[in-house]
Tab-separated table of C-alpha atoms and ligand atoms in Angstrom:
chain	number	residue	atom	x	y	z
A	8	MET	CA	12.172	-27.309	-6.804
A	9	LYS	CA	13.669	-27.898	-3.246
A	10	ILE	CA	14.333	-24.750	-1.316
A	11	ILE	CA	17.648	-25.080	-0.034
A	12	GLY	CA	17.971	-21.848	1.286
A	13	ALA	CA	16.219	-18.438	2.948
A	14	ASP	CA	17.866	-15.771	3.607
A	15	VAL	CA	16.752	-11.997	4.994
A	16	ILE	CA	18.139	-8.380	3.939
A	17	VAL	CA	17.855	-5.695	5.793
A	18	CYS	CA	19.063	-2.766	3.690
A	19	SER	CA	18.225	1.361	3.398
A	20	PRO	CA	18.812	2.648	-0.256
A	21	GLY	CA	16.965	5.719	0.164
A	22	ARG	CA	14.864	3.758	3.254
A	23	ASN	CA	14.523	0.971	4.951
A	24	TYR	CA	13.703	-2.681	2.674
A	25	VAL	CA	13.243	-6.328	4.140
A	26	THR	CA	13.654	-8.784	1.588
A	27	LEU	CA	13.508	-12.357	1.700
A	28	LYS	CA	15.684	-14.869	-1.202
A	29	ILE	CA	14.508	-18.304	-1.389
A	30	THR	CA	17.203	-20.320	-3.557
A	31	THR	CA	15.993	-23.776	-4.808
A	32	ASP	CA	18.199	-26.599	-6.081
A	33	SER	CA	17.316	-25.870	-9.391
A	34	GLY	CA	19.265	-22.547	-9.358
A	35	LEU	CA	16.264	-20.335	-8.829
A	36	ILE	CA	16.158	-17.435	-6.707
A	37	GLY	CA	12.974	-15.876	-5.236
A	38	TRP	CA	12.476	-12.569	-3.928
A	39	GLY	CA	10.059	-11.386	-1.342
A	40	ASP	CA	9.222	-8.145	0.400
A	41	ALA	CA	9.010	-8.263	3.821
A	42	THR	CA	9.130	-4.305	4.646
A	43	LEU	CA	6.489	-3.141	7.581
A	44	ASN	CA	7.630	0.836	7.915
A	45	GLY	CA	8.871	1.317	11.348
A	46	ARG	CA	8.575	-2.528	12.331
A	47	GLU	CA	11.026	-3.398	9.867
A	48	LEU	CA	13.420	-5.706	12.238
A	49	ALA	CA	10.142	-7.601	13.736
A	50	VAL	CA	9.441	-8.810	10.664
A	51	ALA	CA	13.142	-10.039	9.953
A	52	SER	CA	13.729	-11.310	13.013
A	53	TYR	CA	10.122	-13.375	12.610
A	54	LEU	CA	11.402	-15.202	9.365
A	55	ARG	CA	15.058	-15.626	10.499
A	56	ASP	CA	14.239	-16.989	13.831
A	57	HIS	CA	10.683	-18.906	12.966
A	58	VAL	CA	10.056	-19.337	9.139
A	59	CYS	CA	13.100	-19.464	7.267
A	60	PRO	CA	14.448	-22.537	9.631
A	61	GLN	CA	10.826	-24.434	8.775
A	62	LEU	CA	11.047	-23.571	5.047
A	63	ILE	CA	14.267	-25.735	3.916
A	64	GLY	CA	14.019	-29.055	2.065
A	65	ARG	CA	10.092	-27.982	1.011
A	66	ASP	CA	8.955	-28.124	-2.796
A	67	ALA	CA	8.899	-24.261	-3.646
A	68	HIS	CA	5.701	-25.390	-5.990
A	69	GLN	CA	3.463	-26.163	-3.192
A	70	ILE	CA	2.502	-22.337	-2.279
A	71	GLU	CA	-0.733	-23.204	-1.024
A	72	ASP	CA	0.378	-26.022	1.539
A	73	ILE	CA	3.434	-23.817	2.843
A	74	TRP	CA	1.080	-20.583	3.212
A	75	GLN	CA	-1.145	-22.614	5.131
A	76	TYR	CA	2.019	-24.391	6.822
A	77	PHE	CA	2.976	-20.970	8.107
A	78	TYR	CA	-0.460	-19.599	8.602
A	79	LYS	CA	-2.126	-22.342	10.613
A	80	GLY	CA	0.935	-23.781	12.331
A	81	ALA	CA	1.854	-20.610	13.784
A	82	TYR	CA	-0.880	-20.893	15.968
A	83	TRP	CA	-1.010	-17.157	16.383
A	84	ARG	CA	-2.809	-16.196	13.543
A	85	ARG	CA	-3.249	-12.481	11.771
A	86	GLY	CA	-1.490	-9.381	12.661
A	87	PRO	CA	0.890	-7.224	10.387
A	88	VAL	CA	4.458	-8.621	11.384
A	89	THR	CA	2.810	-12.545	10.803
A	90	MET	CA	1.254	-11.816	7.800
A	91	THR	CA	4.084	-9.800	6.285
A	92	ALA	CA	6.394	-12.750	6.923
A	93	ILE	CA	3.942	-14.676	5.524
A	94	ALA	CA	3.703	-12.526	2.412
A	95	ALA	CA	7.139	-12.830	1.671
A	96	VAL	CA	7.462	-16.051	1.628
A	97	ASP	CA	4.432	-16.170	-0.912
A	98	ILE	CA	5.382	-13.102	-3.244
A	99	ALA	CA	9.287	-15.043	-3.215
A	100	LEU	CA	7.020	-18.529	-4.444
A	101	TRP	CA	5.332	-16.943	-6.826
A	102	ASP	CA	8.272	-15.096	-7.793
A	103	LEU	CA	10.200	-18.969	-8.355
A	104	LYS	CA	7.197	-20.647	-9.715
A	105	GLY	CA	6.929	-17.723	-12.661
A	106	LYS	CA	10.814	-18.095	-13.077
A	107	ALA	CA	10.439	-22.208	-13.236
A	108	ALA	CA	7.712	-21.447	-15.782
A	109	GLY	CA	9.360	-18.921	-17.885
A	110	LEU	CA	5.851	-17.037	-17.488
A	111	PRO	CA	5.362	-13.412	-15.936
A	112	VAL	CA	3.374	-14.028	-12.970
A	113	TYR	CA	0.579	-12.335	-14.008
A	114	GLN	CA	0.161	-15.200	-16.450
A	115	LEU	CA	-0.054	-17.464	-14.017
A	116	LEU	CA	-2.707	-15.657	-12.221
A	117	GLY	CA	-5.253	-16.046	-15.569
A	118	GLY	CA	-3.371	-13.282	-18.024
A	119	ALA	CA	-3.849	-9.816	-18.658
A	120	ALA	CA	-7.265	-8.879	-18.169
A	121	ARG	CA	-6.597	-5.211	-19.461
A	122	ASP	CA	-3.834	-3.380	-21.335
A	123	GLY	CA	-2.141	-1.736	-18.585
A	124	VAL	CA	-3.044	-0.429	-14.985
A	125	MET	CA	-4.021	2.757	-13.990
A	126	VAL	CA	-1.792	3.875	-11.427
A	127	TYR	CA	-2.200	7.530	-9.496
A	128	GLY	CA	0.498	9.944	-8.112
A	129	HIS	CA	1.029	11.774	-5.185
A	130	ALA	CA	0.648	15.797	-5.721
A	131	SER	CA	1.282	17.393	-2.632
A	132	GLY	CA	2.325	21.317	-1.013
A	133	GLY	CA	3.043	23.121	2.023
A	134	SER	CA	0.571	25.483	0.514
A	135	LEU	CA	-2.109	25.652	-2.271
A	136	PRO	CA	-0.348	27.090	-4.915
A	137	GLU	CA	2.755	24.584	-4.272
A	138	MET	CA	0.196	21.760	-4.327
A	139	LEU	CA	-1.544	22.864	-7.577
A	140	ASP	CA	1.976	23.228	-9.373
A	141	ASP	CA	2.753	19.759	-8.333
A	142	PHE	CA	-0.448	18.434	-9.513
A	143	ALA	CA	0.227	19.914	-12.755
A	144	GLY	CA	3.603	18.373	-13.054
A	145	TYR	CA	1.830	14.608	-12.980
A	146	LEU	CA	-0.471	15.894	-15.567
A	147	ASP	CA	2.355	16.591	-17.829
A	148	ARG	CA	3.929	13.419	-17.334
A	149	GLY	CA	0.581	11.391	-18.561
A	150	TYR	CA	-0.585	10.737	-14.988
A	151	LEU	CA	-4.536	9.967	-15.385
A	152	ALA	CA	-5.205	9.842	-11.945
A	153	VAL	CA	-4.008	12.002	-9.220
A	154	ARG	CA	-4.206	12.485	-5.691
A	155	ALA	CA	-3.731	15.884	-3.516
A	156	GLN	CA	-2.906	16.271	-0.585
A	157	CYS	CA	-1.679	20.133	1.165
A	158	ALA	CA	-0.985	21.340	4.169
A	159	VAL	CA	-3.299	23.303	6.259
A	160	PRO	CA	-2.694	27.043	6.534
A	161	GLY	CA	-1.403	27.279	9.656
A	162	GLY	CA	-1.182	23.943	10.848
A	163	ASP	CA	1.898	21.728	11.061
A	164	LYS	CA	3.367	19.987	8.278
A	165	GLY	CA	0.972	17.536	8.110
A	166	TYR	CA	0.390	14.436	6.881
A	167	GLY	CA	1.496	13.441	3.165
A	168	VAL	CA	3.370	16.329	2.315
A	169	HIS	CA	6.391	15.817	0.825
A	170	ARG	CA	9.631	18.228	1.987
A	171	GLY	CA	11.944	19.332	-0.338
A	172	HIS	CA	12.708	17.988	-3.644
A	173	GLN	CA	12.526	14.503	-2.495
A	174	LEU	CA	9.562	11.869	-2.767
A	175	TYR	CA	7.573	11.933	0.707
A	176	GLU	CA	8.674	9.062	3.277
A	177	PRO	CA	6.586	9.581	6.572
A	178	ALA	CA	9.221	7.806	8.579
A	179	SER	CA	11.979	9.589	9.933
A	180	GLY	CA	14.072	10.133	12.923
A	181	SER	CA	15.629	7.364	15.072
A	182	MET	CA	12.609	8.250	17.626
A	183	PRO	CA	9.133	9.185	16.098
A	184	ASP	CA	8.640	12.906	15.052
A	185	GLU	CA	5.571	14.231	17.304
A	186	GLU	CA	3.063	16.008	14.329
A	187	ARG	CA	-0.224	18.430	15.891
A	188	PHE	CA	-3.240	18.025	14.065
A	189	GLU	CA	-6.899	19.468	14.775
A	190	VAL	CA	-9.863	18.446	12.726
A	191	GLY	CA	-12.037	21.685	12.601
A	192	PRO	CA	-9.430	23.265	10.358
A	193	TYR	CA	-8.379	20.630	8.296
A	194	LEU	CA	-12.507	19.897	7.581
A	195	ARG	CA	-12.845	23.091	6.490
A	196	PHE	CA	-9.692	23.499	4.028
A	197	VAL	CA	-10.151	19.987	2.067
A	198	PRO	CA	-13.255	20.960	0.053
A	199	GLU	CA	-11.491	24.271	-0.439
A	200	MET	CA	-8.353	22.571	-1.446
A	201	LEU	CA	-10.308	20.089	-3.669
A	202	GLY	CA	-12.434	22.465	-4.989
A	203	ALA	CA	-9.595	24.673	-6.404
A	204	VAL	CA	-7.917	21.890	-8.075
A	205	ARG	CA	-10.994	21.203	-9.971
A	206	ASP	CA	-11.264	25.019	-10.746
A	207	ARG	CA	-7.841	24.595	-12.348
A	208	PHE	CA	-8.040	21.268	-14.360
A	209	GLY	CA	-11.508	20.172	-14.450
A	210	TYR	CA	-13.052	16.800	-14.147
A	211	ASP	CA	-11.528	14.865	-16.165
A	212	VAL	CA	-8.460	13.525	-14.213
A	213	HIS	CA	-9.655	11.120	-11.399
A	214	LEU	CA	-8.966	13.134	-7.838
A	215	LEU	CA	-8.463	11.138	-4.758
A	216	HIS	CA	-7.695	12.438	-1.196
A	217	ASP	CA	-6.467	10.803	2.024
A	218	ALA	CA	-7.979	11.303	5.175
A	219	HIS	CA	-5.465	8.807	6.950
A	220	HIS	CA	-7.811	7.117	9.519
A	221	ARG	CA	-7.845	10.950	11.492
A	222	LEU	CA	-11.412	11.285	11.220
A	223	THR	CA	-14.262	10.230	13.728
A	224	PRO	CA	-17.437	8.814	11.938
A	225	ILE	CA	-19.310	11.566	11.971
A	226	GLN	CA	-16.753	14.315	10.653
A	227	ALA	CA	-15.601	11.633	8.035
A	228	ALA	CA	-19.441	11.722	6.944
A	229	ARG	CA	-19.281	15.420	7.078
A	230	LEU	CA	-16.176	15.969	5.257
A	231	GLY	CA	-17.191	13.081	1.948
A	232	ARG	CA	-20.846	14.908	2.041
A	233	ASP	CA	-19.199	18.229	1.628
A	234	ILE	CA	-16.653	16.999	-0.862
A	235	GLU	CA	-19.426	15.546	-3.151
A	236	PRO	CA	-19.410	18.604	-5.668
A	237	PHE	CA	-15.741	17.705	-6.290
A	238	GLN	CA	-16.730	14.352	-7.706
A	239	LEU	CA	-13.750	12.169	-6.380
A	240	PHE	CA	-12.798	8.962	-7.420
A	241	TRP	CA	-12.155	7.679	-3.299
A	242	LEU	CA	-11.446	9.652	-0.173
A	243	GLU	CA	-9.493	7.070	1.684
A	244	ASP	CA	-9.319	6.142	5.046
A	245	ALA	CA	-11.808	8.530	6.090
A	246	THR	CA	-12.172	6.849	9.679
A	247	PRO	CA	-9.674	4.209	11.410
A	248	ALA	CA	-10.265	1.046	9.352
A	249	GLU	CA	-10.513	-1.282	11.839
A	250	ASP	CA	-13.570	0.095	13.093
A	251	GLN	CA	-15.536	-1.642	10.186
A	252	GLU	CA	-18.952	-0.602	11.980
A	253	ALA	CA	-18.088	3.319	11.281
A	254	PHE	CA	-18.259	2.920	7.856
A	255	ARG	CA	-22.257	1.969	7.943
A	256	LEU	CA	-22.618	5.575	9.537
A	257	ILE	CA	-20.557	7.488	7.162
A	258	ARG	CA	-22.001	5.933	4.051
A	259	GLN	CA	-25.746	6.846	4.991
A	260	HIS	CA	-24.574	10.553	4.651
A	261	THR	CA	-22.395	10.840	1.455
A	262	THR	CA	-22.159	9.332	-1.825
A	263	THR	CA	-18.291	10.278	-2.416
A	264	PRO	CA	-16.826	6.687	-2.987
A	265	LEU	CA	-15.074	5.052	0.012
A	266	ALA	CA	-11.872	3.392	0.391
A	267	VAL	CA	-9.480	1.567	3.182
A	268	GLY	CA	-7.596	-1.136	3.816
A	269	GLU	CA	-3.683	-0.226	3.567
A	270	VAL	CA	-3.916	-1.452	7.357
A	271	PHE	CA	-5.508	-4.391	6.958
A	272	ASN	CA	-3.545	-7.979	7.060
A	273	SER	CA	-6.402	-10.476	6.426
A	274	ILE	CA	-9.617	-10.993	4.459
A	275	TRP	CA	-11.411	-10.903	8.155
A	276	ASP	CA	-10.349	-7.416	8.463
A	277	CYS	CA	-12.320	-6.291	5.870
A	278	GLN	CA	-15.139	-9.153	5.322
A	279	HIS	CA	-18.021	-7.029	6.477
A	280	LEU	CA	-16.546	-4.088	4.462
A	281	ILE	CA	-17.032	-5.549	1.428
A	282	THR	CA	-20.016	-8.164	1.749
A	283	GLU	CA	-22.269	-5.295	3.286
A	284	ARG	CA	-20.805	-2.895	0.705
A	285	LEU	CA	-19.923	-0.322	3.063
A	286	ILE	CA	-17.086	1.014	0.502
A	287	ASP	CA	-16.319	1.048	-3.102
A	288	TYR	CA	-12.351	0.267	-2.857
A	289	ILE	CA	-10.604	-2.060	-0.618
A	290	ARG	CA	-6.313	-1.331	-0.279
A	291	ALA	CA	-4.866	-4.061	1.514
A	292	SER	CA	-1.734	-4.414	0.229
A	293	VAL	CA	0.425	-7.802	-1.039
A	294	SER	CA	3.237	-7.330	1.057
A	295	HIS	CA	0.896	-6.787	4.154
A	296	ALA	CA	-1.469	-9.063	3.443
A	297	GLY	CA	-0.652	-12.084	3.214
A	298	GLY	CA	1.087	-12.509	-0.142
A	299	ILE	CA	-0.412	-12.884	-3.682
A	300	SER	CA	-2.292	-16.087	-2.369
A	301	HIS	CA	-4.301	-14.116	0.149
A	302	LEU	CA	-4.893	-10.941	-1.370
A	303	ARG	CA	-6.290	-12.458	-4.627
A	304	LYS	CA	-9.015	-14.187	-2.010
A	305	ILE	CA	-9.834	-10.856	-0.895
A	306	PHE	CA	-10.230	-9.385	-4.711
A	307	SER	CA	-12.318	-12.681	-5.255
A	308	LEU	CA	-14.719	-11.768	-2.398
A	309	ALA	CA	-14.773	-8.239	-3.412
A	310	GLU	CA	-15.697	-8.820	-6.893
A	311	LEU	CA	-18.865	-10.775	-5.998
A	312	TYR	CA	-19.803	-7.366	-3.903
A	313	GLY	CA	-19.098	-4.710	-7.026
A	314	VAL	CA	-16.056	-3.627	-4.377
A	315	ARG	CA	-13.152	-2.780	-6.441
A	316	THR	CA	-9.161	-3.238	-5.963
A	317	GLY	CA	-7.191	0.328	-5.074
A	318	SER	CA	-4.380	-1.532	-3.558
A	319	HIS	CA	-1.732	0.529	-1.759
A	320	GLY	CA	1.430	1.479	-3.091
A	321	ALA	CA	3.428	3.873	-1.109
A	322	GLY	CA	7.295	4.351	-1.358
A	323	ASP	CA	7.529	1.495	1.857
A	324	LEU	CA	6.485	-0.925	-0.076
A	325	SER	CA	9.654	-2.245	-2.138
A	326	PRO	CA	9.657	-2.634	-5.874
A	327	VAL	CA	9.324	-6.452	-5.381
A	328	SER	CA	6.378	-6.000	-3.569
A	329	PHE	CA	4.924	-2.770	-6.040
A	330	ALA	CA	5.467	-5.513	-9.005
A	331	ALA	CA	3.765	-8.224	-7.521
A	332	ALA	CA	0.691	-6.119	-7.138
A	333	LEU	CA	1.207	-4.764	-10.933
A	334	HIS	CA	0.851	-8.702	-11.740
A	335	LEU	CA	-2.492	-8.931	-9.817
A	336	ASP	CA	-3.439	-5.490	-11.404
A	337	MET	CA	-3.516	-7.122	-14.419
A	338	ALA	CA	-5.164	-10.185	-13.822
A	339	VAL	CA	-7.919	-9.374	-11.266
A	340	PRO	CA	-11.460	-8.613	-12.932
A	341	ASN	CA	-12.825	-6.113	-10.720
A	342	PHE	CA	-9.355	-3.717	-10.915
A	343	GLY	CA	-9.997	-0.242	-9.402
A	344	MET	CA	-6.813	1.949	-9.245
A	345	GLN	CA	-3.280	1.425	-8.379
A	346	GLU	CA	-1.313	3.760	-6.256
A	347	TYR	CA	2.388	4.305	-7.304
A	348	MET	CA	4.107	6.668	-5.076
A	349	GLY	CA	7.776	5.599	-6.527
A	350	HIS	CA	10.550	4.955	-4.583
A	351	ARG	CA	13.341	7.455	-3.411
A	352	ASP	CA	17.082	7.047	-4.972
A	353	PRO	CA	18.815	5.067	-4.684
A	354	ALA	CA	16.481	2.288	-4.412
A	355	GLY	CA	17.245	1.673	-8.081
A	356	GLU	CA	20.880	1.097	-7.495
A	357	VAL	CA	19.534	-2.131	-5.465
A	358	PHE	CA	16.291	-2.921	-7.012
A	359	GLY	CA	15.942	-3.419	-11.287
A	360	THR	CA	12.862	-3.593	-12.433
A	361	THR	CA	11.154	-4.448	-15.649
A	362	TRP	CA	7.623	-2.335	-15.429
A	363	THR	CA	6.541	0.667	-17.603
A	364	PHE	CA	4.506	3.988	-17.480
A	365	ASN	CA	2.906	5.014	-20.672
A	366	ASN	CA	0.028	7.399	-20.523
A	367	GLY	CA	-0.918	6.667	-17.073
A	368	LEU	CA	-0.637	3.025	-17.385
A	369	MET	CA	1.546	0.450	-16.109
A	370	HIS	CA	2.463	-3.144	-17.026
A	371	PRO	CA	4.730	-5.252	-14.706
A	372	GLY	CA	6.555	-6.551	-17.932
A	373	ASP	CA	6.857	-9.867	-19.413
A	374	ALA	CA	10.115	-11.715	-17.546
A	375	PRO	CA	9.868	-14.729	-16.035
A	376	GLY	CA	8.404	-14.151	-12.646
A	377	LEU	CA	8.180	-10.784	-10.808
A	378	GLY	CA	10.225	-9.298	-13.131
A	379	VAL	CA	12.668	-7.530	-10.309
A	380	ASP	CA	16.151	-8.312	-9.179
A	381	PHE	CA	17.676	-7.788	-5.943
A	382	ASP	CA	21.727	-6.684	-6.400
A	383	GLU	CA	23.039	-7.972	-2.478
A	384	LYS	CA	26.251	-6.293	-3.263
A	385	ALA	CA	24.647	-3.092	-3.726
A	386	ALA	CA	22.473	-3.468	-0.772
A	387	GLU	CA	25.577	-3.871	1.914
A	388	ARG	CA	26.361	-0.349	1.040
A	389	PHE	CA	23.201	0.588	2.288
A	390	PRO	CA	23.008	-0.604	6.214
A	391	TYR	CA	19.441	-0.547	8.031
A	392	ASP	CA	18.958	2.927	9.503
A	393	PRO	CA	16.548	3.011	12.410
A	394	LYS	CA	13.306	4.886	11.382
A	395	TYR	CA	9.673	5.329	12.870
A	396	LEU	CA	6.358	6.649	11.606
A	397	PRO	CA	5.103	9.895	13.243
A	398	VAL	CA	3.087	10.142	16.496
A	399	ASN	CA	0.103	12.735	16.111
A	400	ARG	CA	-1.103	14.763	18.639
A	401	ARG	CA	-4.293	17.246	18.960
A	402	THR	CA	-3.373	20.752	19.865
A	403	ASP	CA	-4.310	19.745	23.373
A	404	GLY	CA	-1.727	16.858	23.456
A	405	THR	CA	-3.786	14.134	23.039
A	406	VAL	CA	-2.746	11.448	21.300
A	407	HIS	CA	-4.510	11.019	17.950
A	408	ASP	CA	-4.683	8.758	14.787
A	409	TRP	CA	-1.813	9.331	12.221
B	26	CS2	C1	-0.298	6.055	2.879
B	26	CS2	C2	0.935	5.471	3.090
B	26	CS2	O1	0.233	5.936	0.602
B	26	CS2	C3	-0.768	5.793	1.503
B	26	CS2	O2	-2.009	5.942	0.956
B	26	CS2	O3	-1.401	6.093	3.574
B	26	CS2	O4	1.997	6.809	2.555
B	26	CS2	C4	1.157	5.482	4.589
B	26	CS2	O5	1.203	6.636	5.161
B	26	CS2	C5	2.724	4.829	4.706
B	26	CS2	O6	2.363	3.717	3.587
B	26	CS2	C6	3.106	4.201	5.986
B	26	CS2	O7	3.848	3.568	6.059
B	27	MG	MG1	-3.412	5.711	2.625
């Protein structure tokens, strides 16, 4: 199955997406997701200028060889741009292999290890009553797990709070928005917010919260300890994830389960977190951590140490990589939880999907490959629209983690 074409399509149906199209001499097309929020054009160029020309003529069935060729052959290894580009190639090749075999990708990965994939939705609000009502909506729609994010009273809009009726999208403006954040009010408000969720909805729903990298290790330890009574499924990104040692300190102070990894792009970013059981869920994503081939190596390492999966599934991971995540979630033995933020309209005019949602569980469907179609004509109607993620500052103006 020889590769005869490799093209990069940048479009913006609701938000920017970078999609790789690999065409073979058998007439099959494989789709990969190369979206890196706020740095889309860097990945598009890496693919167009340095990867696509080297794909032509290769056997699309040689997924691992092609992965190794672009990982070791570049000399300069790892990093979000490189690994997102390699991920897009890998995802497209798995899509092609499934289409050539007439099987959904999860069958190629060992078949179904579960009936469906439990997903969590994103409840948020500018106030506690607004967030609680949003939370209730997810329960009404059958979700078994819900993340709660709420603006801190008197604080700025802050991470994770949707504005208006559209799904939350952090990237905005042709230059980064600047947000303000102060740790004290946040640390005092979150236990109150999570306690209000438990008071109103009880303990049967899986409850999650994302601190989004904004705490120091000891602040994260304090928050983990203070929210223990609310029995979270996980506290996410408690502290900037590149500081793996920090999780040792947090672990010493709290039994609140810890999840981290959406900014990771290789197994070496999380190797010690996993082998020393410093976390409970690894959140690396198919589209930023080298694709299906590399992510399943991370998940296999995690399995050895009792760490479960918690794949990133924000709206800036396109339907192509979300479908790929579902296929992997179906097959791995140590599945934990899949994030499902949904995709802003009119993404559905470009991406055709086959996944289903029933009673809190999702299934990728049984179409050959990933089960996602891409309408190139429709994509032309939504040209790239430069957007950046916010920059966070403390109230004294110091740049802070967002
Ligand atoms: C968040 C993301 O989904 C999450 O848990 O951390 O929304 C993250 O902020 C975005 O993916 C960044 O583009
Ligand atoms: Mg997160």
